[in-house]
PDB file of C-alpha atoms and ligand atoms in Angstrom:
ATOM      1  CA  LEU A  17      13.081  -7.598  11.340  1.00 91.00           C
ATOM      2  CA  ALA A  18      13.664 -10.705  13.184  1.00 92.00           C
ATOM      3  CA  LEU A  19      13.053 -12.762  10.596  1.00 89.00           C
ATOM      4  CA  SER A  20      15.672 -10.641   8.201  1.00 84.00           C
ATOM      5  CA  GLY A  21      18.536 -12.143   9.354  1.00 86.00           C
ATOM      6  CA  LYS A  22      19.899  -8.462   9.354  1.00 88.00           C
ATOM      7  CA  ARG A  23      18.826  -6.570  12.421  1.00 94.00           C
ATOM      8  CA  ASP A  24      20.412  -6.591  16.249  1.00 97.00           C
ATOM      9  CA  LEU A  25      17.404  -5.429  17.205  1.00 98.00           C
ATOM     10  CA  ILE A  26      16.423  -3.004  20.528  1.00 98.00           C
ATOM     11  CA  LEU A  27      12.999  -4.917  21.713  1.00 98.00           C
ATOM     12  CA  HIS A  28      10.404  -2.446  23.413  1.00 98.00           C
ATOM     13  CA  GLY A  29       7.589  -2.647  25.351  1.00 98.00           C
ATOM     14  CA  ARG A  30       6.107  -1.480  29.361  1.00 97.00           C
ATOM     15  CA  ASP A  31       6.140  -5.883  30.837  1.00 98.00           C
ATOM     16  CA  ALA A  32       9.884  -6.597  31.127  1.00 98.00           C
ATOM     17  CA  THR A  33       8.422 -10.323  31.395  1.00 98.00           C
ATOM     18  CA  ARG A  34       6.920  -9.806  28.053  1.00 97.00           C
ATOM     19  CA  LEU A  35      10.037  -8.489  26.474  1.00 98.00           C
ATOM     20  CA  ALA A  36      12.438 -11.276  27.394  1.00 98.00           C
ATOM     21  CA  SER A  37       9.492 -13.665  25.927  1.00 98.00           C
ATOM     22  CA  VAL A  38       9.405 -12.085  22.266  1.00 97.00           C
ATOM     23  CA  ARG A  39      13.203 -11.202  22.109  1.00 97.00           C
ATOM     24  CA  ARG A  40      13.599 -15.322  23.142  1.00 97.00           C
ATOM     25  CA  ARG A  41      11.106 -16.279  19.582  1.00 96.00           C
ATOM     26  CA  CYS A  42      12.901 -13.111  18.021  1.00 96.00           C
ATOM     27  CA  GLN A  43      15.373 -15.884  15.468  1.00 94.00           C
ATOM     28  CA  HIS A  44      19.060 -14.436  17.151  1.00 95.00           C
ATOM     29  CA  PRO A  45      17.490 -13.636  20.175  1.00 97.00           C
ATOM     30  CA  GLU A  46      21.260 -13.254  21.802  1.00 96.00           C
ATOM     31  CA  ARG A  47      21.507 -10.410  19.383  1.00 96.00           C
ATOM     32  CA  HIS A  48      18.609  -8.711  20.429  1.00 98.00           C
ATOM     33  CA  ARG A  49      18.860  -5.980  23.469  1.00 98.00           C
ATOM     34  CA  GLU A  50      15.716  -5.058  26.357  1.00 98.00           C
ATOM     35  CA  TRP A  51      14.840  -1.957  26.173  1.00 98.00           C
ATOM     36  CA  THR A  52      11.644  -1.388  29.246  1.00 98.00           C
ATOM     37  CA  ALA A  53       9.049   1.393  29.838  1.00 98.00           C
ATOM     38  CA  GLY A  54       6.013   2.924  29.593  1.00 98.00           C
ATOM     39  CA  LEU A  55       4.817   5.768  27.460  1.00 98.00           C
ATOM     40  CA  ALA A  56       2.404   7.023  29.305  1.00 98.00           C
ATOM     41  CA  ASP A  57       4.869   9.562  30.170  1.00 98.00           C
ATOM     42  CA  PRO A  58       6.643  11.567  26.859  1.00 98.00           C
ATOM     43  CA  ALA A  59       9.454  12.525  29.385  1.00 98.00           C
ATOM     44  CA  ALA A  60      10.578  10.180  31.450  1.00 98.00           C
ATOM     45  CA  ALA A  61      10.370   7.380  28.245  1.00 98.00           C
ATOM     46  CA  GLY A  62      12.811  10.276  26.671  1.00 98.00           C
ATOM     47  CA  GLU A  63      15.149  10.273  29.925  1.00 98.00           C
ATOM     48  CA  SER A  64      14.659   5.969  29.873  1.00 98.00           C
ATOM     49  CA  LEU A  65      15.604   5.546  26.876  1.00 98.00           C
ATOM     50  CA  SER A  66      18.896   8.260  27.538  1.00 98.00           C
ATOM     51  CA  ASP A  67      20.370   6.598  29.983  1.00 98.00           C
ATOM     52  CA  PHE A  68      19.340   3.276  28.739  1.00 98.00           C
ATOM     53  CA  LEU A  69      21.892   4.438  25.531  1.00 98.00           C
ATOM     54  CA  ARG A  70      24.394   5.952  27.688  1.00 98.00           C
ATOM     55  CA  SER A  71      24.686   3.521  30.393  1.00 98.00           C
ATOM     56  CA  SER A  72      24.659   0.394  27.143  1.00 97.00           C
ATOM     57  CA  GLY A  73      26.384   2.240  24.316  1.00 97.00           C
ATOM     58  CA  LEU A  74      24.155   0.555  21.759  1.00 97.00           C
ATOM     59  CA  ARG A  75      23.942   3.479  18.830  1.00 97.00           C
ATOM     60  CA  VAL A  76      20.453   3.404  16.888  1.00 98.00           C
ATOM     61  CA  ALA A  77      20.294   3.269  12.700  1.00 98.00           C
ATOM     62  CA  HIS A  78      16.690   3.158  12.650  1.00 98.00           C
ATOM     63  CA  PHE A  79      13.472   3.606  15.044  1.00 98.00           C
ATOM     64  CA  VAL A  80       9.460   2.077  14.266  1.00 98.00           C
ATOM     65  CA  HIS A  81       7.186   3.845  16.316  1.00 98.00           C
ATOM     66  CA  CYS A  82       4.435   1.708  17.002  1.00 98.00           C
ATOM     67  CA  ALA A  83       2.671   1.328  20.246  1.00 98.00           C
ATOM     68  CA  GLY A  84      -0.520   2.917  20.629  1.00 98.00           C
ATOM     69  CA  VAL A  85      -3.851   3.369  22.211  1.00 97.00           C
ATOM     70  CA  ALA A  86      -6.874   3.703  20.318  1.00 95.00           C
ATOM     71  CA  SER A  87     -10.714   2.823  22.514  1.00 85.00           C
ATOM     72  CA  VAL A  88     -14.503   3.720  19.881  1.00 89.00           C
ATOM     73  CA  GLU A  89     -16.879   6.468  21.560  1.00 91.00           C
ATOM     74  CA  PRO A  90     -18.544   9.507  20.141  1.00 93.00           C
ATOM     75  CA  ILE A  91     -16.355  12.916  20.908  1.00 94.00           C
ATOM     76  CA  ARG A  92     -19.590  13.696  23.714  1.00 94.00           C
ATOM     77  CA  HIS A  93     -18.406  10.959  26.160  1.00 94.00           C
ATOM     78  CA  ALA A  94     -14.606  10.995  25.898  1.00 93.00           C
ATOM     79  CA  ASP A  95     -12.904  12.193  29.063  1.00 94.00           C
ATOM     80  CA  PRO A  96     -10.430  15.279  28.451  1.00 95.00           C
ATOM     81  CA  SER A  97      -7.714  13.108  30.993  1.00 95.00           C
ATOM     82  CA  HIS A  98      -8.196  10.704  28.085  1.00 95.00           C
ATOM     83  CA  VAL A  99      -6.996  12.510  25.150  1.00 96.00           C
ATOM     84  CA  ALA A 100      -4.603  13.711  27.054  1.00 97.00           C
ATOM     85  CA  ALA A 101      -2.542  10.184  28.063  1.00 97.00           C
ATOM     86  CA  THR A 102      -4.388   9.171  24.094  1.00 97.00           C
ATOM     87  CA  PHE A 103      -1.943  11.777  22.639  1.00 98.00           C
ATOM     88  CA  LYS A 104       0.647  10.943  25.426  1.00 98.00           C
ATOM     89  CA  VAL A 105       1.404   7.378  24.289  1.00 98.00           C
ATOM     90  CA  ASN A 106       0.354   7.285  20.678  1.00 98.00           C
ATOM     91  CA  VAL A 107       2.241  11.098  19.389  1.00 98.00           C
ATOM     92  CA  LEU A 108       4.026  12.518  22.525  1.00 98.00           C
ATOM     93  CA  SER A 109       6.094   9.212  23.511  1.00 98.00           C
ATOM     94  CA  ALA A 110       7.024   9.741  19.784  1.00 98.00           C
ATOM     95  CA  ALA A 111       8.267  13.273  19.662  1.00 98.00           C
ATOM     96  CA  ALA A 112      10.147  12.515  22.908  1.00 98.00           C
ATOM     97  CA  ILE A 113      11.382   9.398  21.288  1.00 98.00           C
ATOM     98  CA  VAL A 114      12.919  11.208  18.704  1.00 98.00           C
ATOM     99  CA  LYS A 115      14.230  14.295  21.274  1.00 98.00           C
ATOM    100  CA  ALA A 116      16.564  11.004  22.990  1.00 98.00           C
ATOM    101  CA  LEU A 117      17.938  10.107  20.271  1.00 98.00           C
ATOM    102  CA  LEU A 118      19.373  12.763  18.881  1.00 98.00           C
ATOM    103  CA  ASP A 119      20.674  13.823  21.388  1.00 98.00           C
ATOM    104  CA  ALA A 120      22.667  10.656  21.934  1.00 97.00           C
ATOM    105  CA  ASP A 121      23.751  11.088  18.267  1.00 97.00           C
ATOM    106  CA  PRO A 122      24.114  15.078  17.650  1.00 96.00           C
ATOM    107  CA  LEU A 123      26.203  14.401  15.018  1.00 96.00           C
ATOM    108  CA  ARG A 124      24.150  12.415  13.474  1.00 96.00           C
ATOM    109  CA  GLU A 125      25.685  10.035  11.995  1.00 97.00           C
ATOM    110  CA  SER A 126      23.933   7.201  13.354  1.00 97.00           C
ATOM    111  CA  LEU A 127      20.257   8.017  13.152  1.00 98.00           C
ATOM    112  CA  ARG A 128      19.320   7.315   9.564  1.00 98.00           C
ATOM    113  CA  SER A 129      15.742   6.921   9.604  1.00 98.00           C
ATOM    114  CA  ILE A 130      12.298   7.093  11.838  1.00 98.00           C
ATOM    115  CA  LEU A 131       9.556   5.355  11.102  1.00 98.00           C
ATOM    116  CA  LEU A 132       6.019   6.303  12.914  1.00 98.00           C
ATOM    117  CA  VAL A 133       3.181   3.874  12.705  1.00 98.00           C
ATOM    118  CA  SER A 134       0.094   6.181  11.866  1.00 98.00           C
ATOM    119  CA  SER A 135      -3.216   4.360  10.861  1.00 98.00           C
ATOM    120  CA  ALA A 136      -5.650   5.326   7.446  1.00 97.00           C
ATOM    121  CA  ALA A 137      -7.803   6.398  10.028  1.00 96.00           C
ATOM    122  CA  SER A 138      -5.738   9.688   9.086  1.00 97.00           C
ATOM    123  CA  LEU A 139      -6.880   9.653   6.062  1.00 96.00           C
ATOM    124  CA  ARG A 140     -10.667   9.916   5.670  1.00 93.00           C
ATOM    125  CA  GLY A 141     -13.667  10.290   8.708  1.00 93.00           C
ATOM    126  CA  GLU A 142     -15.603   7.083  10.830  1.00 90.00           C
ATOM    127  CA  ASN A 143     -17.849   7.463  13.921  1.00 92.00           C
ATOM    128  CA  GLY A 144     -15.934   6.973  17.004  1.00 94.00           C
ATOM    129  CA  VAL A 145     -12.990   7.381  16.325  1.00 95.00           C
ATOM    130  CA  ALA A 146     -12.183  11.110  16.638  1.00 97.00           C
ATOM    131  CA  VAL A 147      -9.383  11.254  19.115  1.00 97.00           C
ATOM    132  CA  TYR A 148      -7.392   8.431  17.616  1.00 97.00           C
ATOM    133  CA  SER A 149      -7.918   9.710  14.240  1.00 97.00           C
ATOM    134  CA  ALA A 150      -6.929  13.149  14.920  1.00 98.00           C
ATOM    135  CA  THR A 151      -3.389  11.501  17.038  1.00 98.00           C
ATOM    136  CA  LYS A 152      -2.800   9.749  13.924  1.00 98.00           C
ATOM    137  CA  GLY A 153      -2.931  13.295  12.165  1.00 98.00           C
ATOM    138  CA  ALA A 154      -1.313  14.911  14.717  1.00 98.00           C
ATOM    139  CA  LEU A 155       1.711  11.754  14.036  1.00 98.00           C
ATOM    140  CA  ASP A 156       1.737  12.371   9.447  1.00 98.00           C
ATOM    141  CA  ALA A 157       1.944  16.765  10.178  1.00 98.00           C
ATOM    142  CA  LEU A 158       5.046  15.577  12.480  1.00 98.00           C
ATOM    143  CA  VAL A 159       6.336  13.190   9.707  1.00 98.00           C
ATOM    144  CA  ARG A 160       6.065  15.742   7.355  1.00 98.00           C
ATOM    145  CA  SER A 161       7.491  18.640  10.125  1.00 98.00           C
ATOM    146  CA  LEU A 162      10.604  16.292  11.094  1.00 98.00           C
ATOM    147  CA  ALA A 163      11.109  14.568   7.457  1.00 98.00           C
ATOM    148  CA  VAL A 164      12.672  18.404   6.774  1.00 98.00           C
ATOM    149  CA  GLU A 165      14.674  19.457   9.783  1.00 98.00           C
ATOM    150  CA  LEU A 166      16.794  16.347   9.677  1.00 98.00           C
ATOM    151  CA  ALA A 167      17.556  15.815   6.727  1.00 98.00           C
ATOM    152  CA  PRO A 168      19.446  14.780   4.041  1.00 98.00           C
ATOM    153  CA  GLN A 169      21.184  12.642   7.403  1.00 98.00           C
ATOM    154  CA  ILE A 170      17.531  11.006   8.629  1.00 98.00           C
ATOM    155  CA  ARG A 171      14.359   9.628   7.037  1.00 98.00           C
ATOM    156  CA  VAL A 172      10.978   9.589   8.161  1.00 98.00           C
ATOM    157  CA  ASN A 173       7.638   8.246   7.238  1.00 98.00           C
ATOM    158  CA  ALA A 174       4.099   6.643   8.379  1.00 98.00           C
ATOM    159  CA  LEU A 175       3.155   3.814   8.064  1.00 98.00           C
ATOM    160  CA  LEU A 176      -0.941   4.098   7.441  1.00 98.00           C
ATOM    161  CA  PRO A 177      -2.205   0.418   8.638  1.00 98.00           C
ATOM    162  CA  ALA A 178      -5.491   0.267   7.843  1.00 97.00           C
ATOM    163  CA  ILE A 179      -7.232  -3.562  10.243  1.00 97.00           C
ATOM    164  CA  VAL A 180      -4.780  -5.375  10.526  1.00 98.00           C
ATOM    165  CA  ARG A 181      -5.067  -8.690  13.217  1.00 97.00           C
ATOM    166  CA  THR A 182      -4.117  -7.857  16.416  1.00 97.00           C
ATOM    167  CA  PRO A 183      -5.432  -7.295  19.981  1.00 95.00           C
ATOM    168  CA  MET A 184      -6.283  -3.760  19.190  1.00 95.00           C
ATOM    169  CA  SER A 185      -8.497  -4.559  15.874  1.00 96.00           C
ATOM    170  CA  GLN A 186     -10.115  -8.609  17.363  1.00 95.00           C
ATOM    171  CA  ALA A 187     -13.239  -7.217  18.378  1.00 94.00           C
ATOM    172  CA  THR A 188     -14.369  -5.676  15.575  1.00 93.00           C
ATOM    173  CA  LEU A 189     -12.921  -8.536  13.716  1.00 96.00           C
ATOM    174  CA  ASP A 190     -14.357 -11.579  15.823  1.00 96.00           C
ATOM    175  CA  ASN A 191     -17.988  -9.119  15.507  1.00 96.00           C
ATOM    176  CA  PRO A 192     -20.019 -11.076  13.397  1.00 96.00           C
ATOM    177  CA  ALA A 193     -22.603  -7.715  12.818  1.00 95.00           C
ATOM    178  CA  MET A 194     -19.142  -6.391  10.411  1.00 94.00           C
ATOM    179  CA  GLN A 195     -17.956  -9.682   8.720  1.00 96.00           C
ATOM    180  CA  ASP A 196     -20.412  -7.652   4.990  1.00 96.00           C
ATOM    181  CA  VAL A 197     -18.572  -4.742   6.457  1.00 94.00           C
ATOM    182  CA  LEU A 198     -15.740  -5.768   6.106  1.00 95.00           C
ATOM    183  CA  ALA A 199     -15.902  -7.378   3.100  1.00 95.00           C
ATOM    184  CA  ARG A 200     -17.354  -5.058   1.192  1.00 95.00           C
ATOM    185  CA  LYS A 201     -14.920  -2.764   2.556  1.00 95.00           C
ATOM    186  CA  TYR A 202     -11.082  -4.289   1.914  1.00 97.00           C
ATOM    187  CA  PRO A 203     -10.502  -5.326  -1.829  1.00 97.00           C
ATOM    188  CA  LEU A 204      -7.974  -7.631  -0.071  1.00 98.00           C
ATOM    189  CA  GLY A 205      -9.447  -8.288   3.177  1.00 97.00           C
ATOM    190  CA  THR A 206      -8.393  -7.204   6.408  1.00 97.00           C
ATOM    191  CA  GLY A 207      -4.436  -7.692   7.005  1.00 98.00           C
ATOM    192  CA  GLU A 208      -2.783  -9.424   8.852  1.00 97.00           C
ATOM    193  CA  THR A 209       0.553  -8.378  11.224  1.00 95.00           C
ATOM    194  CA  ALA A 210       2.728 -10.108   7.645  1.00 94.00           C
ATOM    195  CA  ASP A 211       1.328  -8.207   5.623  1.00 97.00           C
ATOM    196  CA  LEU A 212       3.529  -4.946   7.361  1.00 97.00           C
ATOM    197  CA  ALA A 213       6.410  -6.013   7.936  1.00 94.00           C
ATOM    198  CA  GLY A 214       8.362  -6.120   3.922  1.00 94.00           C
ATOM    199  CA  VAL A 215       6.938  -2.573   3.971  1.00 97.00           C
ATOM    200  CA  THR A 216       8.742  -2.206   7.148  1.00 97.00           C
ATOM    201  CA  GLU A 217      11.945  -3.896   6.136  1.00 96.00           C
ATOM    202  CA  MET A 218      11.921  -2.017   2.791  1.00 97.00           C
ATOM    203  CA  LEU A 219      11.113   1.638   4.580  1.00 98.00           C
ATOM    204  CA  THR A 220      14.237   1.508   7.374  1.00 97.00           C
ATOM    205  CA  SER A 221      16.393   0.528   4.838  1.00 96.00           C
ATOM    206  CA  GLU A 222      18.459   1.697   1.971  1.00 95.00           C
ATOM    207  CA  SER A 223      16.132   0.323  -0.291  1.00 96.00           C
ATOM    208  CA  SER A 224      13.970   3.204   0.862  1.00 98.00           C
ATOM    209  CA  ARG A 225      17.289   5.790   0.641  1.00 97.00           C
ATOM    210  CA  TRP A 226      15.524   9.006  -1.868  1.00 98.00           C
ATOM    211  CA  THR A 227      12.203   8.708  -0.321  1.00 98.00           C
ATOM    212  CA  THR A 228      10.904  10.602   3.123  1.00 98.00           C
ATOM    213  CA  GLY A 229       8.219  12.360   4.344  1.00 98.00           C
ATOM    214  CA  SER A 230       6.207  10.250   2.500  1.00 98.00           C
ATOM    215  CA  LEU A 231       2.722   8.295   3.742  1.00 98.00           C
ATOM    216  CA  TRP A 232       2.922   4.968   3.500  1.00 98.00           C
ATOM    217  CA  THR A 233      -1.117   3.622   3.302  1.00 98.00           C
ATOM    218  CA  VAL A 234      -0.519  -0.587   3.177  1.00 98.00           C
ATOM    219  CA  ASP A 235      -4.317  -1.245   3.114  1.00 97.00           C
ATOM    220  CA  GLY A 236      -5.787  -3.642   1.961  1.00 97.00           C
ATOM    221  CA  GLY A 237      -8.034  -1.265  -0.532  1.00 96.00           C
ATOM    222  CA  ARG A 238      -9.525   0.334   2.045  1.00 95.00           C
ATOM    223  CA  THR A 239      -9.228   3.825   1.440  1.00 93.00           C
ATOM    224  CA  LEU A 240     -10.414   3.516  -3.313  1.00 92.00           C
ATOM    225  CA  PHE A 241     -13.637   4.252  -0.852  1.00 84.00           C
TER     226      PHE A 241
HETATM  227  N1  LIG B  25      -4.113  -2.872  14.774  1.00 74.27           N
HETATM  228  C1  LIG B  25      -5.208  -2.723  13.300  1.00 74.27           C
HETATM  229  O1  LIG B  25      -6.188  -2.361  13.026  1.00 74.27           O
HETATM  230  C2  LIG B  25      -4.513  -1.105  13.569  1.00 74.27           C
HETATM  231  C3  LIG B  25      -5.057  -0.216  12.324  1.00 74.27           C
HETATM  232  C4  LIG B  25      -4.451   1.272  11.827  1.00 74.27           C
HETATM  233  C5  LIG B  25      -3.174   1.915  12.496  1.00 74.27           C
HETATM  234  N2  LIG B  25      -2.819   0.092  14.259  1.00 74.27           N
HETATM  235  C6  LIG B  25      -1.273   1.205  15.451  1.00 74.27           C
HETATM  236  O2  LIG B  25      -0.702  -0.255  14.882  1.00 74.27           O
HETATM  237  C7  LIG B  25      -0.048   0.200  16.011  1.00 74.27           C
HETATM  238  C8  LIG B  25       0.015  -1.420  17.139  1.00 74.27           C
HETATM  239  O3  LIG B  25      -1.125  -1.050  17.175  1.00 74.27           O
HETATM  240  P1  LIG B  25      -1.105  -2.555  17.529  1.00 74.27           P
HETATM  241  O4  LIG B  25      -2.943  -3.164  16.555  1.00 74.27           O
HETATM  242  O5  LIG B  25      -0.792  -3.915  17.684  1.00 74.27           O
HETATM  243  O6  LIG B  25      -2.095  -2.391  19.350  1.00 74.27           O
HETATM  244  P2  LIG B  25      -2.145  -3.513  20.221  1.00 74.27           P
HETATM  245  O7  LIG B  25      -2.534  -5.073  19.803  1.00 74.27           O
HETATM  246  O8  LIG B  25      -3.253  -2.819  21.311  1.00 74.27           O
HETATM  247  O9  LIG B  25      -0.388  -2.988  20.206  1.00 74.27           O
HETATM  248  C9  LIG B  25      -0.720  -1.745  21.553  1.00 74.27           C
HETATM  249  C10 LIG B  25       1.175  -1.237  21.481  1.00 74.27           C
HETATM  250  O10 LIG B  25       1.493  -0.831  22.226  1.00 74.27           O
HETATM  251  C11 LIG B  25       1.967  -0.557  23.810  1.00 74.27           C
HETATM  252  N3  LIG B  25       1.257   0.792  24.288  1.00 74.27           N
HETATM  253  C12 LIG B  25      -0.132   1.023  24.709  1.00 74.27           C
HETATM  254  N4  LIG B  25       0.081   1.692  24.908  1.00 74.27           N
HETATM  255  C13 LIG B  25       1.396   1.125  26.151  1.00 74.27           C
HETATM  256  C14 LIG B  25       2.265   2.966  27.359  1.00 74.27           C
HETATM  257  N5  LIG B  25       1.197   3.637  27.744  1.00 74.27           N
HETATM  258  N6  LIG B  25       3.910   2.592  27.306  1.00 74.27           N
HETATM  259  C15 LIG B  25       3.981   1.687  26.280  1.00 74.27           C
HETATM  260  N7  LIG B  25       3.043   0.561  25.310  1.00 74.27           N
HETATM  261  C16 LIG B  25       2.445   1.042  25.458  1.00 74.27           C
HETATM  262  C17 LIG B  25       0.796  -1.818  23.767  1.00 74.27           C
HETATM  263  O11 LIG B  25       2.237  -2.441  24.826  1.00 74.27           O
HETATM  264  P3  LIG B  25       1.158  -3.758  25.902  1.00 74.27           P
HETATM  265  O12 LIG B  25       1.486  -5.313  25.466  1.00 74.27           O
HETATM  266  O13 LIG B  25       2.220  -3.909  27.196  1.00 74.27           O
HETATM  267  O14 LIG B  25      -0.698  -2.962  26.544  1.00 74.27           O
HETATM  268  C18 LIG B  25       0.618  -2.635  22.683  1.00 74.27           C
HETATM  269  O15 LIG B  25       2.904  -2.727  22.817  1.00 74.27           O
HETATM  270  C19 LIG B  25      -0.643   1.081  16.457  1.00 74.27           C
HETATM  271  O16 LIG B  25       0.663   2.317  16.499  1.00 74.27           O
HETATM  272  C20 LIG B  25      -1.910   0.859  16.285  1.00 74.27           C
HETATM  273  O17 LIG B  25      -2.928   3.110  16.038  1.00 74.27           O
HETATM  274  C21 LIG B  25      -3.033  -0.586  14.166  1.00 74.27           C
END
């Protein structure tokens, strides 16, 4: 998003040092700001954002919720507190941030679009990802209802990637036993983060002004099978 040179970004992370380093590596770092907050406590994250917006005077036009946690384990091994923690980061923090953004913009003069990063895992069954998939299914449902509730001023969509090379997927992508499986399941090969940038740009711009409540699968063809 920074590469387009058209955006003033508020970058979010929970590690201030790493966040500052990301901002410095962006095109036009002086145009971007940093908001540091953890998302494990969604209500506190919402309050932190409200404080940040109040003290900075910044207004938000587009919101992308990307943070997420995933673990692969059969449901019989799932610790209930871990399940709750996964829902807090993946789903409840998105709802809390949307609420904080709406509270900061009661007349809906600024906010134009919301994009929640879900997953192709919400669409199909896989072993070991029931909890993660459930959080992403909840995000999809959140998108559909928010799209109705916030129209016509604010559009709300979901991005559903399949496997993309990031720290989250590194172990799977680097596992020699997975290479044949991935080659069979991905007609266009596995993804890179750059493969998601264009669609993110589009869904958070006027190019998609007639698009709301949509689930955008960007998956190298994974969900064809
Ligand atoms: N990679 C894939 O194959 C893939 C596929 C489909 C969907 N997705 C989705 O894409 C999104 C981005 O994932 P990724 O692949 O970039 O994973 P990642 O490399 O593990 O990054 C996850 C991000 O979420 C942040 N985060 C996690 N817990 C947090 C917390 N309690 N408070 C604040 N921030 C927290 C992490 O912050 P720290 O850096 O501070 O840990 C990190 O920036 C997620 O929603 C994921 O579910 C990924």
